[in-house]
Short mmCIF file of C-alpha atoms and ligand atoms in Angstrom, two decimals:
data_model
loop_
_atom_site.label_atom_id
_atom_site.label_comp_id
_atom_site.label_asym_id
_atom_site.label_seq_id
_atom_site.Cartn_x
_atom_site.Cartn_y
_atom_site.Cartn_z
CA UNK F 298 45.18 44.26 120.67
CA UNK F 299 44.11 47.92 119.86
CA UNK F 300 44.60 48.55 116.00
CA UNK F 301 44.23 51.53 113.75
CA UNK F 302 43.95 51.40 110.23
CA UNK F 303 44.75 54.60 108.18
CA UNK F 304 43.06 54.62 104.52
CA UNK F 305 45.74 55.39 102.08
CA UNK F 306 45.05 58.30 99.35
CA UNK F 307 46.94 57.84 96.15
CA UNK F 308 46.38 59.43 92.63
CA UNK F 309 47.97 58.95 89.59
CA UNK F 310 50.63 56.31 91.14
CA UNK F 311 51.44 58.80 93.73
CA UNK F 312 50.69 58.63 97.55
CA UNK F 313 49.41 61.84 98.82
CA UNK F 314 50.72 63.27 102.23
CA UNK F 315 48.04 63.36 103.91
CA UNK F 316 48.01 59.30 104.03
CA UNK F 317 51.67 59.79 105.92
CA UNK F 318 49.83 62.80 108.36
CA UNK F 319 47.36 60.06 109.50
CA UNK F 320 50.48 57.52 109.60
CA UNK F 321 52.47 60.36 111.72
CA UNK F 322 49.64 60.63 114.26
CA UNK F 323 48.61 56.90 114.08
CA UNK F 324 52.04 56.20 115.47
CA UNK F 325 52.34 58.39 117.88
CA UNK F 326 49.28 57.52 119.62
CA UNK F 327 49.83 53.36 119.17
CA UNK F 328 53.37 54.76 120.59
CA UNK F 329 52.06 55.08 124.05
CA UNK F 330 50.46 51.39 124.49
CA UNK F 331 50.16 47.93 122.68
CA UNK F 332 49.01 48.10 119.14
CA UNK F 333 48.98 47.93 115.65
CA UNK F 334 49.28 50.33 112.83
CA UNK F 335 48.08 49.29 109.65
CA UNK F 336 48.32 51.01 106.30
CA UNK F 337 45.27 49.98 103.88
CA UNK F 338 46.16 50.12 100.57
CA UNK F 339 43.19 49.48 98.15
CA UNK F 340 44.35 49.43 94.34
CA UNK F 341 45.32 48.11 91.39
CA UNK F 342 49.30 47.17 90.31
CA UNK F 343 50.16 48.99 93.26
CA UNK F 344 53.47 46.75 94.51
CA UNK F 345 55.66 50.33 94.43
CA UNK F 346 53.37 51.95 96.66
CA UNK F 347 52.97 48.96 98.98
CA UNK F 348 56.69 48.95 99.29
CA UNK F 349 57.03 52.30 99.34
CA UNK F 350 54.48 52.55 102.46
CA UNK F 351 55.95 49.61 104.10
CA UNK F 352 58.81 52.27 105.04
CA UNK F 353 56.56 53.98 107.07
CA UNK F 354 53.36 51.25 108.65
CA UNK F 355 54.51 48.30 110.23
CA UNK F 356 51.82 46.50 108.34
CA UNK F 357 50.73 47.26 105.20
CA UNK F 358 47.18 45.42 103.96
CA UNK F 359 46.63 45.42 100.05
CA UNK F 360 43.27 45.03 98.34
CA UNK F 361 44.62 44.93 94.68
CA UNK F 362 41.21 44.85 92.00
CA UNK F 363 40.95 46.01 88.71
CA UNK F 364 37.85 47.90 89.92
CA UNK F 365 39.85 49.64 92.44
CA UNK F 366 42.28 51.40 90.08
CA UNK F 367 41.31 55.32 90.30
CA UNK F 368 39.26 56.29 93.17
CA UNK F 369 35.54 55.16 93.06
CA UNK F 370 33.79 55.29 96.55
CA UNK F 371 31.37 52.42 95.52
CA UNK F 372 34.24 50.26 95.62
CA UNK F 373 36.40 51.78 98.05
CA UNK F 374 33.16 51.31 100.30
CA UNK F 375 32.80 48.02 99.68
CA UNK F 376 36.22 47.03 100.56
CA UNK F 377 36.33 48.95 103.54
CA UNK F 378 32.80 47.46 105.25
CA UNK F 379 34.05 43.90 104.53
CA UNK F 380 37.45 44.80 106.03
CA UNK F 381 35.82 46.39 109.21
CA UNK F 382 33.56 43.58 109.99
CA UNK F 383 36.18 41.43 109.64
CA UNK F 384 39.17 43.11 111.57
CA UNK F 385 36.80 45.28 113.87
CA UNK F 386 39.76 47.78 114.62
CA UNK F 387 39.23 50.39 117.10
CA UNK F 388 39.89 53.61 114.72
CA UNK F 389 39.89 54.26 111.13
CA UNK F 390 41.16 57.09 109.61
CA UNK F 391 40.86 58.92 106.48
CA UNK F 392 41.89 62.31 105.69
CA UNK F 393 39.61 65.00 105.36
CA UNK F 394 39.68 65.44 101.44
CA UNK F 395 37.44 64.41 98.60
CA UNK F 396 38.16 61.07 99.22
CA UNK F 397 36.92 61.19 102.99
CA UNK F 398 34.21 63.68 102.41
CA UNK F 399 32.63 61.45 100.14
CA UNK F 400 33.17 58.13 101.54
CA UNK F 401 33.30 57.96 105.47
CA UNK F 402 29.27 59.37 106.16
CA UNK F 403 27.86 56.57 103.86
CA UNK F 404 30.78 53.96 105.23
CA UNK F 405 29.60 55.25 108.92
CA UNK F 406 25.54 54.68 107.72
CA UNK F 407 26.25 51.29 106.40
CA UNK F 408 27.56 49.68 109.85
CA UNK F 409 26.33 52.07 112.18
CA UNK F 410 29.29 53.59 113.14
CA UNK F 411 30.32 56.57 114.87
CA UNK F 412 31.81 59.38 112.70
CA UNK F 413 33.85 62.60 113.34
CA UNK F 414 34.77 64.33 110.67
CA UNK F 415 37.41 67.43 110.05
CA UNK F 416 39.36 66.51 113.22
CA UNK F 417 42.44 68.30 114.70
CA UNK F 418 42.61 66.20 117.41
CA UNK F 419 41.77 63.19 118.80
CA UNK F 420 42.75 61.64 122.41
CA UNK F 421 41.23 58.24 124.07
CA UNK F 422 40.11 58.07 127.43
CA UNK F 423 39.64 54.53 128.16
CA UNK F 424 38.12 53.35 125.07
CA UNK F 425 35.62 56.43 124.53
CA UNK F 426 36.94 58.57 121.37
CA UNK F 427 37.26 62.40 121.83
CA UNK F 428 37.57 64.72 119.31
CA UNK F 429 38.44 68.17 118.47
CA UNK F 430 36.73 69.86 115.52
CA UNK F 431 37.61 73.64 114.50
CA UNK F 432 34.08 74.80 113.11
CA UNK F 433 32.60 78.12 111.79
CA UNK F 434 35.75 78.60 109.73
CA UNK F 435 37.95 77.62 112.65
CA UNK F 436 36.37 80.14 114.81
CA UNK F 437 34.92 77.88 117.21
CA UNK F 438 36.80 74.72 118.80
CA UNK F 439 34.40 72.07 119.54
CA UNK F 440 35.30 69.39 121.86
CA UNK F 441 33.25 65.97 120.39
CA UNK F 442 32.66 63.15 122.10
CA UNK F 443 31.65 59.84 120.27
CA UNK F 444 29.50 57.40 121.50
CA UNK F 445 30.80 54.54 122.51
CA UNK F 446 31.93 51.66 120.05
CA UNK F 447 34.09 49.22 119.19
CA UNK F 448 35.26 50.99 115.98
CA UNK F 449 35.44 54.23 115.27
CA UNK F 450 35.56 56.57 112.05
CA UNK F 451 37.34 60.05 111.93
CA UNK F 452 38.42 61.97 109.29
CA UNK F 453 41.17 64.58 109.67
CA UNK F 454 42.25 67.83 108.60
CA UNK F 455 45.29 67.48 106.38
CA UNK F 456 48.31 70.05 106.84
CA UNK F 457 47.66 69.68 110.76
CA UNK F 458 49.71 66.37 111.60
CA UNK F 459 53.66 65.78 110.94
CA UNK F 460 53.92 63.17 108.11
CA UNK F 461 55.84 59.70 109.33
CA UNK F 462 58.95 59.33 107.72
CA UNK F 463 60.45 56.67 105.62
CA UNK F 464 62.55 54.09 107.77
CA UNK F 465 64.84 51.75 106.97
CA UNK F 466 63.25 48.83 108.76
CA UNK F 467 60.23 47.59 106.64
CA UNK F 468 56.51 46.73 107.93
CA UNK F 469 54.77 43.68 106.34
CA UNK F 470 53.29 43.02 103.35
CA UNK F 471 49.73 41.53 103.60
CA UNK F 472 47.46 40.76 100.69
CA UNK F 473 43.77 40.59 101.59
CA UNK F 474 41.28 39.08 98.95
CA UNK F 475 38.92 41.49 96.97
CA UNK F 476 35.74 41.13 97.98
CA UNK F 477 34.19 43.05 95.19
CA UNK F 478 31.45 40.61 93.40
CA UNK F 479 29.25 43.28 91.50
CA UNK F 480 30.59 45.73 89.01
CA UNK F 481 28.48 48.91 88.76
CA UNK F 482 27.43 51.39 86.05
CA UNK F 483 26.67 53.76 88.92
CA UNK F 484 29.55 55.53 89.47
CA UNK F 485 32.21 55.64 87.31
CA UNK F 486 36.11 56.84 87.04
CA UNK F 487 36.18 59.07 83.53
CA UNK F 488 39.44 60.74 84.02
CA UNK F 489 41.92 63.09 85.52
CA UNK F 490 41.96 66.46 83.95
CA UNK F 491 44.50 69.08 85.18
CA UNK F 492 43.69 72.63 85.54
CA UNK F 493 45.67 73.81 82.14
CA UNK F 494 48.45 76.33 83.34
CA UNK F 495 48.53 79.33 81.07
CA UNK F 496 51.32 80.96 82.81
CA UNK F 497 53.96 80.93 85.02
CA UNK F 498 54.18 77.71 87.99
CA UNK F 499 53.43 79.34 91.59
CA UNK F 500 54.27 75.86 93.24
CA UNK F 501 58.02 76.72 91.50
CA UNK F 502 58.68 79.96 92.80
CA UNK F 503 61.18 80.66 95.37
CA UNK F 504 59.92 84.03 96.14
CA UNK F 505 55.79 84.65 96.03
CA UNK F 506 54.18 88.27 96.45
CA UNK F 507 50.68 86.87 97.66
CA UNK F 508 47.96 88.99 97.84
CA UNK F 509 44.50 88.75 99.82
CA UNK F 510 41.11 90.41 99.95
CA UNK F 511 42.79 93.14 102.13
CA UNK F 512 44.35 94.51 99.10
CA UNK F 513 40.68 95.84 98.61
CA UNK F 514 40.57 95.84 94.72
CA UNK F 515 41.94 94.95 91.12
CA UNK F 516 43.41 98.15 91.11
CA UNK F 517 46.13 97.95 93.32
CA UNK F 518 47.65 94.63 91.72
CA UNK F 519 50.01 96.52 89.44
CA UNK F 520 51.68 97.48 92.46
CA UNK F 521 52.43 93.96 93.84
CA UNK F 522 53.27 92.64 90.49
CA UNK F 523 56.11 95.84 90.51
CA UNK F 524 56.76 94.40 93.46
CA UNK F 525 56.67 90.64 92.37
CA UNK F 526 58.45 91.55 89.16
CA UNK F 527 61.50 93.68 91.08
CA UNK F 528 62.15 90.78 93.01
CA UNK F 529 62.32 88.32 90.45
CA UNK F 530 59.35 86.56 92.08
CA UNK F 531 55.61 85.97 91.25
CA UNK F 532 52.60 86.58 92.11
CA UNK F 533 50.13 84.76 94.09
CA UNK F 534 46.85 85.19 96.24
CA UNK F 535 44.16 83.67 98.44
CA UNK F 536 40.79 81.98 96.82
CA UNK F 537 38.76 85.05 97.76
CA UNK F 538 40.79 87.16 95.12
CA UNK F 539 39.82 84.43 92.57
CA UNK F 540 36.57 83.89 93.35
CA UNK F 541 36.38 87.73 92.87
CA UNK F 542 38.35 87.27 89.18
CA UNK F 543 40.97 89.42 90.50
CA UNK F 544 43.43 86.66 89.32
CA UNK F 545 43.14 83.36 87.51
CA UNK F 546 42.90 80.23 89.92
CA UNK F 547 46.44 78.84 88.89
CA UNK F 548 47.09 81.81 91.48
CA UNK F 549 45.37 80.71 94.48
CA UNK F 550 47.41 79.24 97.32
CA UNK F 551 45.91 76.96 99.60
CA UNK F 552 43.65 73.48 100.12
CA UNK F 553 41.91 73.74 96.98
CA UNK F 554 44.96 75.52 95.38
CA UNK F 555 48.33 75.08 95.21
CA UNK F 556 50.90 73.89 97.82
CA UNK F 557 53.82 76.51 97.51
CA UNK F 558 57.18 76.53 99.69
CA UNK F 559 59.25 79.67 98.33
CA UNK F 560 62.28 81.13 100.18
CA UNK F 561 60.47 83.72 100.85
CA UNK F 562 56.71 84.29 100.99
CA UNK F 563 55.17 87.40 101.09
CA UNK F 564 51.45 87.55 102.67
CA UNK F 565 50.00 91.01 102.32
CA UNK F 566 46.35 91.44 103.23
CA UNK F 567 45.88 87.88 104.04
CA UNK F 568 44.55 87.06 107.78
CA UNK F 569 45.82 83.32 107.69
CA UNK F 570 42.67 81.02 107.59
CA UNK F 571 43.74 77.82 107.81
CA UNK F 572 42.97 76.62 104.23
CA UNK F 573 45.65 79.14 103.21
CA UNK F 574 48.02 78.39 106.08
CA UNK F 575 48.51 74.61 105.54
CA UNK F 576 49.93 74.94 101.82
CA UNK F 577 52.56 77.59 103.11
CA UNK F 578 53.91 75.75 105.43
CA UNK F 579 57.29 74.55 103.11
CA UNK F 580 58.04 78.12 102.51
CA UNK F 581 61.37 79.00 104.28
CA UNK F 582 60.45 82.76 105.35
CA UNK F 583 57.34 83.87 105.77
CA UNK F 584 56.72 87.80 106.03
CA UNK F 585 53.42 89.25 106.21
CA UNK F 586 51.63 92.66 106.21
CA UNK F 587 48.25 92.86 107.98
CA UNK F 588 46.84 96.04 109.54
CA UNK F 589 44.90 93.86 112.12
CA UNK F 590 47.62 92.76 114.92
CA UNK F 591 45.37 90.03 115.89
CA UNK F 592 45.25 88.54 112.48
CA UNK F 593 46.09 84.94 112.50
CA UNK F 594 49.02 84.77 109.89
CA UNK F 595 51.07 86.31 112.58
CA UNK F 596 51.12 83.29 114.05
CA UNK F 597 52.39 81.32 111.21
CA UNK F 598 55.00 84.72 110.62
CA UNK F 599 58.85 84.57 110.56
CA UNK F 600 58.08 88.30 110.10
CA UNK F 601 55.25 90.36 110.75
CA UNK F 602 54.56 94.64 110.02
CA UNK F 603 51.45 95.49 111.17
CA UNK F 604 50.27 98.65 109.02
CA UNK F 605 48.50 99.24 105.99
CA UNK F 606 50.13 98.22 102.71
CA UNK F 607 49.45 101.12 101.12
CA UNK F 608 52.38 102.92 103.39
CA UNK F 609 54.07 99.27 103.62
CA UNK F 610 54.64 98.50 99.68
CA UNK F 611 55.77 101.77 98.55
CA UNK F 612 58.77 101.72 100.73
CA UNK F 613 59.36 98.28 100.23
CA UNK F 614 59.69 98.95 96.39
CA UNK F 615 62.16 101.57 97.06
CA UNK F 616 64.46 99.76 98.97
CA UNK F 617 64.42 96.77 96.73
CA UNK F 618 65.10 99.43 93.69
CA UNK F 619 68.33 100.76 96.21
CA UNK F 620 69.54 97.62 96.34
CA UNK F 621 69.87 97.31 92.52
C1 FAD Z 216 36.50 74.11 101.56
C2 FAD Z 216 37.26 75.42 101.59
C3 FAD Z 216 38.42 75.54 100.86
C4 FAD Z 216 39.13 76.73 100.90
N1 FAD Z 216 40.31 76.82 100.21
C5 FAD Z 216 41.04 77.93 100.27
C6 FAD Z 216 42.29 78.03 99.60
O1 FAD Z 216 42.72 77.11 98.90
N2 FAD Z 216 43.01 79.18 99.73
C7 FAD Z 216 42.57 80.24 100.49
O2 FAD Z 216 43.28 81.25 100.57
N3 FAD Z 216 41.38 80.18 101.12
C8 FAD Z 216 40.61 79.06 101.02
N4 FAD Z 216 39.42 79.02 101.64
C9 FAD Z 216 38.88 80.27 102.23
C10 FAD Z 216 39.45 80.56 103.60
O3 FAD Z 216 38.64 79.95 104.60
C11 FAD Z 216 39.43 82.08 103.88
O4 FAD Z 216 38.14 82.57 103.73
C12 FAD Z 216 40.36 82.85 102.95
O5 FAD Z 216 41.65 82.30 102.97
C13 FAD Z 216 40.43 84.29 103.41
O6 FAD Z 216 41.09 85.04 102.43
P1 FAD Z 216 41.84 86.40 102.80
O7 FAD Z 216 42.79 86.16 103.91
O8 FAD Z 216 42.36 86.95 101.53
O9 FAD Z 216 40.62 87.33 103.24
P2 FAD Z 216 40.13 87.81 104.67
O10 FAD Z 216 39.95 86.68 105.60
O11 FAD Z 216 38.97 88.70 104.41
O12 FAD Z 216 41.34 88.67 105.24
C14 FAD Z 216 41.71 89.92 104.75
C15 FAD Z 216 42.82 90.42 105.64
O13 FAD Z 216 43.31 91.63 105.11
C16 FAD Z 216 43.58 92.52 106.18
N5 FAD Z 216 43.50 93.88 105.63
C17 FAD Z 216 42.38 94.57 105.27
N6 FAD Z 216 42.71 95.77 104.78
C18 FAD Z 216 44.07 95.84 104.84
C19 FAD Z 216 45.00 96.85 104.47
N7 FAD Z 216 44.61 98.00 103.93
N8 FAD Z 216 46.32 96.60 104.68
C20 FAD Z 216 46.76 95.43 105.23
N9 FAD Z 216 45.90 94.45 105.60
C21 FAD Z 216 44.58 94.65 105.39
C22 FAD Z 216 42.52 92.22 107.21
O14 FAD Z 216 42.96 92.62 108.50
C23 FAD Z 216 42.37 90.71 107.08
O15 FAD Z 216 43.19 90.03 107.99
C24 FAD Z 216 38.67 77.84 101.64
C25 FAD Z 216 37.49 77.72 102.37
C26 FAD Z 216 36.78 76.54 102.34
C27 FAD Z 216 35.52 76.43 103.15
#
């Protein structure tokens, strides 16, 4: 029987979505012939989040160690080789995050298996894996294909898969055994330390002025916050107006900012790389302002006006102010 096991991310007692992406797409694919899905839940007092995934895998295996409390990728590793020997499934998946990037290349050295790693897509023919991987900053699609095996690893992009949902009818429960012998000093878990928030809460806003490197300077922000400010929103931008100190990183939307999903969501100057894209996909409107027609956040737009914003903004403050 074909099976798939999906690695399950959780921090702080929370699952993260991405483990439900890989679920989504683990489904579908088992969907179309005989298999198994099985969520693999490594922790420690993790019986709500066993239960909780059990809503969404038919089979949920638990690895529950003391060791294996907050995220350590000694340990994780461990687990994972001894569970892949012994299970051999045809596909694991983990998500393409810090827990991935750092685990599934020394996973893949240890048993010599074949890796693919910030995958879109994936499709089967026979049992030979194919892959899709977006590369040069998702200019290029390249179409992988791994050699074959009996297991494979992959890695995918978050944001790109719909999550499973919760069902009513529950999976199974299985505990495995830890087979952790060794403790190391090597690595260790110190602690979770949140970015301190000085102001307001982007991820809580239902309208977001966002601006990107198009805006071309500091100087034009007063205008957006006007703008921001008249419409009882905030403001917001991409990671390229941080990492030019424009605004303070509790600003940035995006992969390695926040996940926002406003009513309405204002993208000026922003051409809609992917790492932006995927944490605006909640919002309910999206409108943006580009001067290149080809840019990609048209293609994520409920709205788009193609111009410069420096004729675009002005006129959009004076018909908010009309309708005071
Ligand atoms: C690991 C990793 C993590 C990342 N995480 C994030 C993240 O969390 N968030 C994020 O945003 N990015 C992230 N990025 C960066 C991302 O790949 C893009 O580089 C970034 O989103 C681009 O920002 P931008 O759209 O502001 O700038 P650009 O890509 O430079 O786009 C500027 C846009 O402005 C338009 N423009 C120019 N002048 C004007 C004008 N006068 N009027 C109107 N439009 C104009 C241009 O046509 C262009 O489309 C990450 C990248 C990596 C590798």
């Amino acid at each position: 029987m074909t099976e798939i096991f999906v690695l399950v991310e959780h921090r702080q007692g929370k699952i993260r979505e991405v483990t439900y992406e890989l679920l989504g797409w683990g489904e579908r694919w088992i969907g179309q012939q005989e298999g198994r899905l099985t969520a693999l839940l490594l922790g420690y007092g993790v019986k709500e989040l066993a239960e909780e995934l059990s809503m969404r895998a038919p089979r949920v295996l638990v690895v529950e160690d003391e060791r294996l409390k907050d995220f350590n990728s000694i340990y994780y590793q461990r687990v994972l080789s001894s569970l892949l020997s012994r299970y051999q499934p045809l596909l694991l998946l983990m998500g393409h995050t810090a827990y991935g990037m750092e685990l599934a290349p020394s996973l893949s050295v240890e048993l010599d298996l074949p890796l693919a790693t910030d995958c879109i897509d994936l499709s089967f023919e026979g049992r030979q894996l194919k892959a899709l991987r977006s590369i040069y900053g998702g200019k290029i699609n390249a179409h992988v294909t791994l050699k074959e095996s009996k297991t494979y690893m992959i890695t995918l992009r978050p944001g790109i898969f719909p999550p499973k949902m919760p069902e009513e009818k529950k999976g199974t429960i299985v505990i495995e055994p830890s087979p952790i012998q060794e403790t190391t000093e090597r690595k260790r878990f110190l602690e979770y330390i949140e970015a301190p928030l000085t102001g307001e809460d982007i991820s809580q806003a239902e309208i977001l002025v966002s601006v990107g490197q198009g805006i071309g300077g500091p100087e034009h922000l007063p205008m957006f916050e006007e703008l921001a400010k008249s419409l009882g929103g905030m403001i917001s931008c991409s990671r390229p107006v941080v990492d030019r100190n424009w605004l303070p990183k509790e600003r940035q939307v995006g992969i390695s900012g926040k996940t926002v999903k406003p009513k309405i969501y204002i993208a000026v100057g922003i051409s809609g790389a992917f790492q932006h894209v995927t944490a605006i996909k909640g919002s309910d409107t999206i409108i943006a302002i580009n001067k290149d027609p080809r840019a990609p956040i048209f293609g994520v737009a409920d709205y788009g006006i193609v111009d410069d914003f420096q004729n675009v903004i002005p006129l959009l403050k004076e018909k908010v102010k009309g309708m005071k």
